[in-house]
JSON list of C-alpha atoms and ligand atoms in Angstrom, two decimals:
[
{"chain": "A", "resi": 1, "resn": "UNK", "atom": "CA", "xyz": [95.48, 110.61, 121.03]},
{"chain": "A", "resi": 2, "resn": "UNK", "atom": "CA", "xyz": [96.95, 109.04, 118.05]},
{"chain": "A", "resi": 3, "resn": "UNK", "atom": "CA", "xyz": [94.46, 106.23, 116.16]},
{"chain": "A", "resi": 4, "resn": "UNK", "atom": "CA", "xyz": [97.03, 103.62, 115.27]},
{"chain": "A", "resi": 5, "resn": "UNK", "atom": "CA", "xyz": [100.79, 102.88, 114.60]},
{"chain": "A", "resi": 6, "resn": "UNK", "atom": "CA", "xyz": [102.29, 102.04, 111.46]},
{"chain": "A", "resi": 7, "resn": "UNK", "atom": "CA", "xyz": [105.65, 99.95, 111.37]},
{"chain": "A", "resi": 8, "resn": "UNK", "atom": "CA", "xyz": [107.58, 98.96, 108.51]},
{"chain": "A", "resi": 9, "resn": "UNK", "atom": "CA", "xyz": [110.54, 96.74, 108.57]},
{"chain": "A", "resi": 10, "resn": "UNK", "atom": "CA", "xyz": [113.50, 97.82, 105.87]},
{"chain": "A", "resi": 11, "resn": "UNK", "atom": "CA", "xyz": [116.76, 96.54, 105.41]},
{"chain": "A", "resi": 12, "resn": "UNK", "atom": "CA", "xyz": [119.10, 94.38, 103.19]},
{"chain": "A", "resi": 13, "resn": "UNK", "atom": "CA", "xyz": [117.72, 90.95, 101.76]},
{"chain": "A", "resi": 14, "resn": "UNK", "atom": "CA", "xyz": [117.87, 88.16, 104.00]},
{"chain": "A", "resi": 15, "resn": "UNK", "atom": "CA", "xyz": [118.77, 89.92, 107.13]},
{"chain": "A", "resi": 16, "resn": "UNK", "atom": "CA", "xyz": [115.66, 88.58, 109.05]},
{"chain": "A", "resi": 17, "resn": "UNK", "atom": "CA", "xyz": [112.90, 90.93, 108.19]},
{"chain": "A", "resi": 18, "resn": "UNK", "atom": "CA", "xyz": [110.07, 88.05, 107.95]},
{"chain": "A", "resi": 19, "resn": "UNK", "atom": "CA", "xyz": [111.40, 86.34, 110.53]},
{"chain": "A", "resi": 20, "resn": "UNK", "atom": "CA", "xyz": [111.32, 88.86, 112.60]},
{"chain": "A", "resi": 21, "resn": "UNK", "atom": "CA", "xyz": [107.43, 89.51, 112.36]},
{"chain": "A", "resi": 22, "resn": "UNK", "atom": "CA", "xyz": [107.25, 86.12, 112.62]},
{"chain": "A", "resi": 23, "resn": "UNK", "atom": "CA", "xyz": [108.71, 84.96, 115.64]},
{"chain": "A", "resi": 24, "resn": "UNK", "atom": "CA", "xyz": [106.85, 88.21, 117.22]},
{"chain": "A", "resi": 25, "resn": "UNK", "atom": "CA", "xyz": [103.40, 86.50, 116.35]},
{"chain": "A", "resi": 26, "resn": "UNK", "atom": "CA", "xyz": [103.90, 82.76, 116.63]},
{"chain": "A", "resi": 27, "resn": "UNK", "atom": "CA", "xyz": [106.43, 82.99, 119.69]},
{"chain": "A", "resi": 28, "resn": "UNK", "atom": "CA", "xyz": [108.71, 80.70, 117.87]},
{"chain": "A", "resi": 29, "resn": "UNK", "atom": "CA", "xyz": [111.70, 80.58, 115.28]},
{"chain": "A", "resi": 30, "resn": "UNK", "atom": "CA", "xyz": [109.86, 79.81, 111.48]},
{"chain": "A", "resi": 31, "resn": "UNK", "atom": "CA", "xyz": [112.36, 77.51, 109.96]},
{"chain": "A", "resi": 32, "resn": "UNK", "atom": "CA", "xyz": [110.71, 78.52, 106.58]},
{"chain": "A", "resi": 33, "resn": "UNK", "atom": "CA", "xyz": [109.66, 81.72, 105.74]},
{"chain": "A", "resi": 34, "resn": "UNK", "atom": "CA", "xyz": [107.70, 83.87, 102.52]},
{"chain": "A", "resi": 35, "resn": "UNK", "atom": "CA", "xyz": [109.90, 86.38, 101.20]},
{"chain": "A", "resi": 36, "resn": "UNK", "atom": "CA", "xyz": [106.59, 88.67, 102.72]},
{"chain": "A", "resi": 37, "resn": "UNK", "atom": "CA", "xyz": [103.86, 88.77, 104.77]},
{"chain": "A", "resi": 38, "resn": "UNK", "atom": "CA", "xyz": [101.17, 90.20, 104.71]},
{"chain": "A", "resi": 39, "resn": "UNK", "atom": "CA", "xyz": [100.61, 93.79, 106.82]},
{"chain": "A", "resi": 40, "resn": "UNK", "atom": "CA", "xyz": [99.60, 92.29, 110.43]},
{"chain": "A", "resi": 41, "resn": "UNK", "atom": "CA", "xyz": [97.59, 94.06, 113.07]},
{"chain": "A", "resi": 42, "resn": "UNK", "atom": "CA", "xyz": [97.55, 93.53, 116.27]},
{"chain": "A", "resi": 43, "resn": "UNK", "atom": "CA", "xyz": [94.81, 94.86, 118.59]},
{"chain": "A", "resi": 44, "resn": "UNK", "atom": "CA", "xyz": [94.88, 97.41, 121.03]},
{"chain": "A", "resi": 45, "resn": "UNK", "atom": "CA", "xyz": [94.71, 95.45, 124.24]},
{"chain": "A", "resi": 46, "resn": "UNK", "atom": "CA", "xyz": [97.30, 92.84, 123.49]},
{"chain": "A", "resi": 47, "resn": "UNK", "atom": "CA", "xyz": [100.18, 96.05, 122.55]},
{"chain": "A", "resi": 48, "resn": "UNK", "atom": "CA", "xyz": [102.20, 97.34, 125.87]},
{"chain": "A", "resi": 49, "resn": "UNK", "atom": "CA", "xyz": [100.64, 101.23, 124.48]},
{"chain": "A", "resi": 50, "resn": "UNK", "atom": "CA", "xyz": [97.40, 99.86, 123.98]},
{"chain": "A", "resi": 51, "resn": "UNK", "atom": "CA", "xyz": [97.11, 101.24, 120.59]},
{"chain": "A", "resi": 52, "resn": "UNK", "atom": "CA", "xyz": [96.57, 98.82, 117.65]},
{"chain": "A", "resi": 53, "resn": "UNK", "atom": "CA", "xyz": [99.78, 98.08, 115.80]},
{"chain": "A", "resi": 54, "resn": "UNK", "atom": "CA", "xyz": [100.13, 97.32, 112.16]},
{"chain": "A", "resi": 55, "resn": "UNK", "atom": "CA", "xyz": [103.42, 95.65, 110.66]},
{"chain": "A", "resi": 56, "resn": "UNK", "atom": "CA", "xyz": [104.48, 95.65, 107.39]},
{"chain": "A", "resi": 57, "resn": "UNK", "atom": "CA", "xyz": [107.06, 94.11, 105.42]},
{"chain": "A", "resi": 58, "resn": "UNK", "atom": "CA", "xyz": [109.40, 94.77, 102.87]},
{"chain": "A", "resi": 59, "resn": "UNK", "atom": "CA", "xyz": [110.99, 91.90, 100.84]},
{"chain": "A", "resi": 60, "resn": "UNK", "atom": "CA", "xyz": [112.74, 93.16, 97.60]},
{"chain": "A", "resi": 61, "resn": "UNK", "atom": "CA", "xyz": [112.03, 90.06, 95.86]},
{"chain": "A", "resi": 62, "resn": "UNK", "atom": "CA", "xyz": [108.65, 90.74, 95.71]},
{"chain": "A", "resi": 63, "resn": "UNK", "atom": "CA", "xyz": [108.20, 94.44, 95.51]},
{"chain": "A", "resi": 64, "resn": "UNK", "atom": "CA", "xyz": [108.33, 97.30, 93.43]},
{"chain": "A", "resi": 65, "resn": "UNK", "atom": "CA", "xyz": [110.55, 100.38, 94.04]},
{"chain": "A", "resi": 66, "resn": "UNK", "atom": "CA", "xyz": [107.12, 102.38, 93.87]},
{"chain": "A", "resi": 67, "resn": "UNK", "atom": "CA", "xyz": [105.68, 100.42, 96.79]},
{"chain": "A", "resi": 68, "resn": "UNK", "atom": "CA", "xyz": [108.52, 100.75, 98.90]},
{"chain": "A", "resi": 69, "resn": "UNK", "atom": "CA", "xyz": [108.67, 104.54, 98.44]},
{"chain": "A", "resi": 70, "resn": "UNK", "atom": "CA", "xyz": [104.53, 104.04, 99.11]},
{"chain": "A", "resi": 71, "resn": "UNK", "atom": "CA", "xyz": [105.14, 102.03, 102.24]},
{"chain": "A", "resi": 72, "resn": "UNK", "atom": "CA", "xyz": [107.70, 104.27, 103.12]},
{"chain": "A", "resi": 73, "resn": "UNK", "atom": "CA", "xyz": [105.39, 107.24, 103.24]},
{"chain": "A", "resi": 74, "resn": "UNK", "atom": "CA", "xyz": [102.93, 105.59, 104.89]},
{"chain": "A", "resi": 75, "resn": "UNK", "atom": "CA", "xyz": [104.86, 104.55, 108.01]},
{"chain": "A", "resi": 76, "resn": "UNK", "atom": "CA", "xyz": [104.67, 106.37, 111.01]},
{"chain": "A", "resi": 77, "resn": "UNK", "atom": "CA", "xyz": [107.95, 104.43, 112.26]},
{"chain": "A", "resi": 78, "resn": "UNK", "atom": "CA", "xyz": [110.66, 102.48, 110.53]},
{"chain": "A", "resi": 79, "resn": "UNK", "atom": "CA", "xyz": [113.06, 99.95, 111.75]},
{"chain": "A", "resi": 80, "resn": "UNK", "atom": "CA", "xyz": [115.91, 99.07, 109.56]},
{"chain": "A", "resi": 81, "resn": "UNK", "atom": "CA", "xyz": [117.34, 95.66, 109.74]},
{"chain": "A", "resi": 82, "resn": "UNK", "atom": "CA", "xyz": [120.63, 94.49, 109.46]},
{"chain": "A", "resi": 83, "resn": "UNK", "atom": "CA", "xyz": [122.61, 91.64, 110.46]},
{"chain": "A", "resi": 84, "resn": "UNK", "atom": "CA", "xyz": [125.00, 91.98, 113.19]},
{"chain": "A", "resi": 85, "resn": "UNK", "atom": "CA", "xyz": [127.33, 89.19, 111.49]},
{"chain": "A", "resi": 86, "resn": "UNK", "atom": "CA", "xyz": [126.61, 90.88, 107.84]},
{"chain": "A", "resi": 87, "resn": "UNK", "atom": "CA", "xyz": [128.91, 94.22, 107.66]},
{"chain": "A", "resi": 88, "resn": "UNK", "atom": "CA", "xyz": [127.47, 95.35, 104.18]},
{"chain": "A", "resi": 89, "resn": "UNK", "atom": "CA", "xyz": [124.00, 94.85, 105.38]},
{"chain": "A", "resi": 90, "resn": "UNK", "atom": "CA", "xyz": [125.76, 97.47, 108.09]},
{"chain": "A", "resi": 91, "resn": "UNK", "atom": "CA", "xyz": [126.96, 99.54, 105.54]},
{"chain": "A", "resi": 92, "resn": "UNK", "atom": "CA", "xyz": [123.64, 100.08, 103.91]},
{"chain": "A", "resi": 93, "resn": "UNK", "atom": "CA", "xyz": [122.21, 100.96, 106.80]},
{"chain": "A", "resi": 94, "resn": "UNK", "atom": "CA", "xyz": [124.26, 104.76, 105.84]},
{"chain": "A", "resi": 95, "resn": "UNK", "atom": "CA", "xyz": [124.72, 104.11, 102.63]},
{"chain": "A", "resi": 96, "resn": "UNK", "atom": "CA", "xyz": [121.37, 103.45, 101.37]},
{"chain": "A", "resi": 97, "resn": "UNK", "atom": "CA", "xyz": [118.39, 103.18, 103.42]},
{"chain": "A", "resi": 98, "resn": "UNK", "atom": "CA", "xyz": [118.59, 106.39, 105.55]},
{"chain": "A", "resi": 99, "resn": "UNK", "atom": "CA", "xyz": [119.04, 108.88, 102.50]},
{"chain": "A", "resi": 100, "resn": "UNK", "atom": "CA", "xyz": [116.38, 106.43, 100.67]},
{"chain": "A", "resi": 101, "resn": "UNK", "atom": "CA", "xyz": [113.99, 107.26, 103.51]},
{"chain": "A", "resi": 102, "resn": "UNK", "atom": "CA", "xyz": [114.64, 110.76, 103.94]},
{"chain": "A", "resi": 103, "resn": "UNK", "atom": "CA", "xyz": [113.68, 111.14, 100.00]},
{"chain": "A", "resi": 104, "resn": "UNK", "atom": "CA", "xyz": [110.33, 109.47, 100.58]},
{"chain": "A", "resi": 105, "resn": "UNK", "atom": "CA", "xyz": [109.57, 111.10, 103.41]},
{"chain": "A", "resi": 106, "resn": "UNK", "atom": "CA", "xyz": [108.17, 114.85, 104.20]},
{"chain": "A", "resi": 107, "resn": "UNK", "atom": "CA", "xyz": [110.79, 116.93, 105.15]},
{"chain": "A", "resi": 108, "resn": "UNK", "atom": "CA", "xyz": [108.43, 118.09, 108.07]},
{"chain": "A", "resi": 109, "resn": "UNK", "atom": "CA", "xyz": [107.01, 114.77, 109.70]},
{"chain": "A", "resi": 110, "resn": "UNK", "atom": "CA", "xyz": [109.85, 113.42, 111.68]},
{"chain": "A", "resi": 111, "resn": "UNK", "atom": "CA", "xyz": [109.51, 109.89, 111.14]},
{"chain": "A", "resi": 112, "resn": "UNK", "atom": "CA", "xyz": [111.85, 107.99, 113.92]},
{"chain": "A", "resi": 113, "resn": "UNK", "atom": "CA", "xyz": [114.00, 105.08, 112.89]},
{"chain": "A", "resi": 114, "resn": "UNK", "atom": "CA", "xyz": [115.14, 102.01, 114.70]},
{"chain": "A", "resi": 115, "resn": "UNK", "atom": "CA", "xyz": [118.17, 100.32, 113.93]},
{"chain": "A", "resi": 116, "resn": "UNK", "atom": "CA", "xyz": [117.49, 97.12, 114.71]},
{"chain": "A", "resi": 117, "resn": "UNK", "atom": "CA", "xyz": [120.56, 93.99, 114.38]},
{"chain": "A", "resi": 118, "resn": "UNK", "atom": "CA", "xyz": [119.36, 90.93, 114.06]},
{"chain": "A", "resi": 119, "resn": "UNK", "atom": "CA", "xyz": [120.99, 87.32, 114.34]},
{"chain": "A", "resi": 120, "resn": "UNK", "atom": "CA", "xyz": [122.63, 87.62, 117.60]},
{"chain": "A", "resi": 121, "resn": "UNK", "atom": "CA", "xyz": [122.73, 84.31, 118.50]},
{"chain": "A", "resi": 122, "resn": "UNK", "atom": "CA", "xyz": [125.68, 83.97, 115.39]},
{"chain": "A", "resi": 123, "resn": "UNK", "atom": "CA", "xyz": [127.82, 86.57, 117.17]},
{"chain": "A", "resi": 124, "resn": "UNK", "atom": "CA", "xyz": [129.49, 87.10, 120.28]},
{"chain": "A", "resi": 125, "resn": "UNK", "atom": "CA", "xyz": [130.79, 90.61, 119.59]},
{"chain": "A", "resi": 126, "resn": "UNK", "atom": "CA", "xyz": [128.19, 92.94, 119.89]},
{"chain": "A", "resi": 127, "resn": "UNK", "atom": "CA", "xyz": [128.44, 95.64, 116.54]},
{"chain": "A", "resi": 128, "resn": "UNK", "atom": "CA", "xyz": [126.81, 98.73, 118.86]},
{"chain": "A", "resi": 129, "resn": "UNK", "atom": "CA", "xyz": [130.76, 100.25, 118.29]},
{"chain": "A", "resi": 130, "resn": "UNK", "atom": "CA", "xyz": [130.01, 100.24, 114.30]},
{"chain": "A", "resi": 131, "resn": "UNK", "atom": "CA", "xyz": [126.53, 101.66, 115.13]},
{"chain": "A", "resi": 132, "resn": "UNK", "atom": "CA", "xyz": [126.95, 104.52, 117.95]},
{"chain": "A", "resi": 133, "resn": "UNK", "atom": "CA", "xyz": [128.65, 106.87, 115.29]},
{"chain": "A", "resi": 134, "resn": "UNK", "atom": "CA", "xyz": [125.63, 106.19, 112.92]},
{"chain": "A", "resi": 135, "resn": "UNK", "atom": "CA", "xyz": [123.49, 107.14, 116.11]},
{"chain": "A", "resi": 136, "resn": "UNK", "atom": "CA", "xyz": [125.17, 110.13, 116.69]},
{"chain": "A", "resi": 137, "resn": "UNK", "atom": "CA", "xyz": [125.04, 111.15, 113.13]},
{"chain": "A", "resi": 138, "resn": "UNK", "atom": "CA", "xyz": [121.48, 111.46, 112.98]},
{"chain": "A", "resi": 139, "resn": "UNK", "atom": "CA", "xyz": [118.91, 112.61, 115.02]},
{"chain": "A", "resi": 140, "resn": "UNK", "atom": "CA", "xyz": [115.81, 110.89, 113.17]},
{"chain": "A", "resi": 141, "resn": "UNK", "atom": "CA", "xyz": [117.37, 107.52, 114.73]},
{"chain": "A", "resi": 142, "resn": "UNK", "atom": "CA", "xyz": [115.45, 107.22, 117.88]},
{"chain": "A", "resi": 143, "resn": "UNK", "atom": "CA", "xyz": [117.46, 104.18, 119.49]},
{"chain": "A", "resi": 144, "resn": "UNK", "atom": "CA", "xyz": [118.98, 100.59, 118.42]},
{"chain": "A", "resi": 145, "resn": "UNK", "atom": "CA", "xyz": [118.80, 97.32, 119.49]},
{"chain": "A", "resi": 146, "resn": "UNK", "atom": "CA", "xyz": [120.14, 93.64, 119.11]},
{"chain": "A", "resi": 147, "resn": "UNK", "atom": "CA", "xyz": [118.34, 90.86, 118.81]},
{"chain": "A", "resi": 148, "resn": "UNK", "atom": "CA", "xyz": [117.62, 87.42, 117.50]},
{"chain": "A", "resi": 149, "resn": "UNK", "atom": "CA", "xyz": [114.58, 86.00, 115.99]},
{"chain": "A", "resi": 150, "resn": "UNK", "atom": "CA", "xyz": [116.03, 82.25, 116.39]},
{"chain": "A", "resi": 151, "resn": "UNK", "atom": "CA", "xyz": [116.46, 83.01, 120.19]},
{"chain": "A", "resi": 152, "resn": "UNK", "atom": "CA", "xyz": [113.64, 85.14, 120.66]},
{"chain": "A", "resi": 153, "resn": "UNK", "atom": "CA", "xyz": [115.93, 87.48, 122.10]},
{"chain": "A", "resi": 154, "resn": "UNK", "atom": "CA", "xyz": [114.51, 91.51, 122.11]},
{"chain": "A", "resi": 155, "resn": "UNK", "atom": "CA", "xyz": [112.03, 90.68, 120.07]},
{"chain": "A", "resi": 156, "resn": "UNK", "atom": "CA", "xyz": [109.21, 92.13, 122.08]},
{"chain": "A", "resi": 157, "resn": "UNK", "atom": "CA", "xyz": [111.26, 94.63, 123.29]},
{"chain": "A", "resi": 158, "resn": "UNK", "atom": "CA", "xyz": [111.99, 96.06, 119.26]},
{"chain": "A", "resi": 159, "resn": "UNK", "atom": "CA", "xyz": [108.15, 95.91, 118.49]},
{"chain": "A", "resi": 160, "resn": "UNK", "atom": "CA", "xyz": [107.51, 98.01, 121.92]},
{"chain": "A", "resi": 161, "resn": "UNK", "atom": "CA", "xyz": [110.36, 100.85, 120.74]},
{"chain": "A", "resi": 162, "resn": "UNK", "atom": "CA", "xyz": [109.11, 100.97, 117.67]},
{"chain": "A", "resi": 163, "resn": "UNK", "atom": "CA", "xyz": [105.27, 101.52, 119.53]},
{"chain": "A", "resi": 164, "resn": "UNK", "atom": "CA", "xyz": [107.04, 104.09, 122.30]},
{"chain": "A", "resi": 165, "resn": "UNK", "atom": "CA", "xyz": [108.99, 106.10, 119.37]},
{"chain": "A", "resi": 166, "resn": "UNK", "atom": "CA", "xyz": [105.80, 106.85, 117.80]},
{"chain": "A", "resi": 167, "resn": "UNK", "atom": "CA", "xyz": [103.82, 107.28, 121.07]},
{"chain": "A", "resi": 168, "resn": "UNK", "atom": "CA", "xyz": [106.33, 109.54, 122.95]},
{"chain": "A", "resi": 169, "resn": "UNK", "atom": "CA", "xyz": [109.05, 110.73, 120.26]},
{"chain": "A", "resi": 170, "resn": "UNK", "atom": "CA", "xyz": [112.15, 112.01, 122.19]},
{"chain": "A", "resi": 171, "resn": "UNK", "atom": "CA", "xyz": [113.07, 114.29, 119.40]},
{"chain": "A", "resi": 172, "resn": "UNK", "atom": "CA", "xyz": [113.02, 117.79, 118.03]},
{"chain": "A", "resi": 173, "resn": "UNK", "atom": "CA", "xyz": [109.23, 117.18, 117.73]},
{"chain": "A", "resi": 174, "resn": "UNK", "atom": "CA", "xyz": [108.91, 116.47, 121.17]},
{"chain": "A", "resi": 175, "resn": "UNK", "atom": "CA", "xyz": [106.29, 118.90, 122.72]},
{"chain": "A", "resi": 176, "resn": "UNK", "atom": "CA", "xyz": [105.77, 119.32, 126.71]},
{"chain": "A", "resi": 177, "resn": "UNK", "atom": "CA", "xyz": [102.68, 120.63, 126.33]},
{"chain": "A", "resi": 178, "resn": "UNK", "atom": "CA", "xyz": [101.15, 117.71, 125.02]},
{"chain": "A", "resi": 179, "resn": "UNK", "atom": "CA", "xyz": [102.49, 115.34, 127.42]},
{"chain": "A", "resi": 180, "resn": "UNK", "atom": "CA", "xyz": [99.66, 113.04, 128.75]},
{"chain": "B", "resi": 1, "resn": "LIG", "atom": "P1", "xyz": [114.08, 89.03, 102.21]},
{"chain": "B", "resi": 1, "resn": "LIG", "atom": "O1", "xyz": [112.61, 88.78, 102.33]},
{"chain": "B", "resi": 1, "resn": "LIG", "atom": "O2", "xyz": [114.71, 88.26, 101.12]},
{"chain": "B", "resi": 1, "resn": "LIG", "atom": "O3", "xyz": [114.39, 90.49, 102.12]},
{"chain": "B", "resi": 1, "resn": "LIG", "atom": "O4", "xyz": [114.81, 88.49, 103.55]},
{"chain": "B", "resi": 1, "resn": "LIG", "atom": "P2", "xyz": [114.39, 88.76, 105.07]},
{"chain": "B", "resi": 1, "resn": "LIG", "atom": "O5", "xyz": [115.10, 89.95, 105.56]},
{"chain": "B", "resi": 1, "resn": "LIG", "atom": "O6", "xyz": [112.91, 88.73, 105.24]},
{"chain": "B", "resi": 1, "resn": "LIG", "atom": "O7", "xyz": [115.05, 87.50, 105.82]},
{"chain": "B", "resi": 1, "resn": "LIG", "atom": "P3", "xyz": [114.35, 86.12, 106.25]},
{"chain": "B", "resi": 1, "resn": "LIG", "atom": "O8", "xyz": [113.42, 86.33, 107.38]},
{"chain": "B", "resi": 1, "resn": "LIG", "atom": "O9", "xyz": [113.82, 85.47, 105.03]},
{"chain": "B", "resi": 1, "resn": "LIG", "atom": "O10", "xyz": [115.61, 85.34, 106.81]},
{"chain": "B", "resi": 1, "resn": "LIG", "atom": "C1", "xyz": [116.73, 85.04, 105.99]},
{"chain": "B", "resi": 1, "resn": "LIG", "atom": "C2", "xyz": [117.50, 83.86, 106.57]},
{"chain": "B", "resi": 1, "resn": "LIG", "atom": "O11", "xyz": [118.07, 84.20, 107.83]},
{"chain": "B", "resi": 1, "resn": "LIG", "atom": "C3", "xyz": [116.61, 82.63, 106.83]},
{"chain": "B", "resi": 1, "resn": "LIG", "atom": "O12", "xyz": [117.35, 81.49, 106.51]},
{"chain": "B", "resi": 1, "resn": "LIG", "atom": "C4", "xyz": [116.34, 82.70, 108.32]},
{"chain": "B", "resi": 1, "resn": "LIG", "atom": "O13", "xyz": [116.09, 81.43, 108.89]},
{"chain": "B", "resi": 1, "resn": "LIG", "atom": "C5", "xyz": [117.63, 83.30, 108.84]},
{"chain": "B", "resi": 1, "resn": "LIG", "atom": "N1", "xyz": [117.44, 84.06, 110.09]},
{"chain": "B", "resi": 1, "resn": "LIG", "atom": "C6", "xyz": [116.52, 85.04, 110.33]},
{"chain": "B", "resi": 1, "resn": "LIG", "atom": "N2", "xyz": [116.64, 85.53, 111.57]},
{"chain": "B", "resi": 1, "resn": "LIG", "atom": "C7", "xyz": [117.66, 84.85, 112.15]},
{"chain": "B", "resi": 1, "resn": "LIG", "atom": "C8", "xyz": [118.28, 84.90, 113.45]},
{"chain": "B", "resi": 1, "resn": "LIG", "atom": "O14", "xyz": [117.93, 85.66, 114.35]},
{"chain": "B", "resi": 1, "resn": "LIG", "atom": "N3", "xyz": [119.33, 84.05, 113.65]},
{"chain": "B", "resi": 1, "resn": "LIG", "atom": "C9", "xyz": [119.77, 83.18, 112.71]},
{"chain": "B", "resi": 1, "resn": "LIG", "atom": "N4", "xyz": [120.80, 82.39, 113.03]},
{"chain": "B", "resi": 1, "resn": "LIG", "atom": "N5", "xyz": [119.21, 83.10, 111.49]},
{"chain": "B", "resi": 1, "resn": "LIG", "atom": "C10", "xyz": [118.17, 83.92, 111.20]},
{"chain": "B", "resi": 2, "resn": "LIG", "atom": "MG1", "xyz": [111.40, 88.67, 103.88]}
]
């Protein structure tokens, strides 16, 4: 059985990354956040898997392009942020941070990707019609979901697929035999 799961958070600046992790731990909206935090773990018996869980961060503004690529390799899932009201932060979703990954990644590890749209409490129109075709597209995207770290909405739910697309891939990778 697998030791531990690595997540890493992705996406555009300011799309809700930190705030994200953070309204995971504290159970409530920070109204000021770091550009980063630091990696987080969180112990076995407190994750719905019951395997300990570390999150990582990505802010831009305080990284390196090397670290990212590092972080990148290192991550045994990654969920890519955007912001359901933000349609470039969309865009890059395609445009950017999927060939980005598949660079920095080994072309025989599947690593599965969650596309994960934040601020939904700014929106009442969901955006899974601009996303489905970018589902269907590729088959390292393991599943998508809305949510809101103001409302607390999904939030648990994100961190758990991230957990469950690690845990039991649903992929090409997927292997019967080792079914437990
Ligand atoms: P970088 O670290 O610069 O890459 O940004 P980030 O992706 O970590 O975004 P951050 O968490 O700093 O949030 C950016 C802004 O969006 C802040 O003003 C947050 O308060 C706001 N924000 C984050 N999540 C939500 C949300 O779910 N709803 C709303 N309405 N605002 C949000
Ligand atoms: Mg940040």
């Amino acid at each position: 059985m697998r030791k531990d799961v690595r997540i890493l958070l992705v996406g555009e600046p300011k799309v809700g990354k930190t705030s994200l992790i953070m309204s995971l731990v504290s159970e409530e909206f920070p109204e000021v956040v770091p550009y980063r935090v630091e990696e987080i773990t969180i112990p076995a018996d407190v994750t719905p898997e019951r395997v300990p869980t570390h999150i990582v961060d990505y802010s831009e503004a305080e990284q390196t392009d090397e670290q990212l690529f590092q972080e990148i390799s290192k991550a045994n899932v990654i969920c890519i942020v955007y912001a359901v009201n933000n349609k470039t932060s969309i865009e890059k979703v395609t445009d950017h941070w999927i060939p980005l990954i598949t660079e920095n990644t080994d072309k025989d590890s599947r690593v599965p990707l969650i596309l994960v749209g934040n601020k939904s409490d700014l929106v009442e129109h969901s955006s899974m019609e601009t996303i489905l075709p970018i589902m269907n597209q590729y088959s390292e995207i393991e599943t998508c979901v809305e949510c809101s770290a103001k409302n607390l909405k999904n939030i648990s739910e994100l961190f758990y697929y991230a957990q469950k697309a690690v845990l039991h891939p649903t992929g090409p990778l997927y292997c019967p035999e080792k079914k437990d």
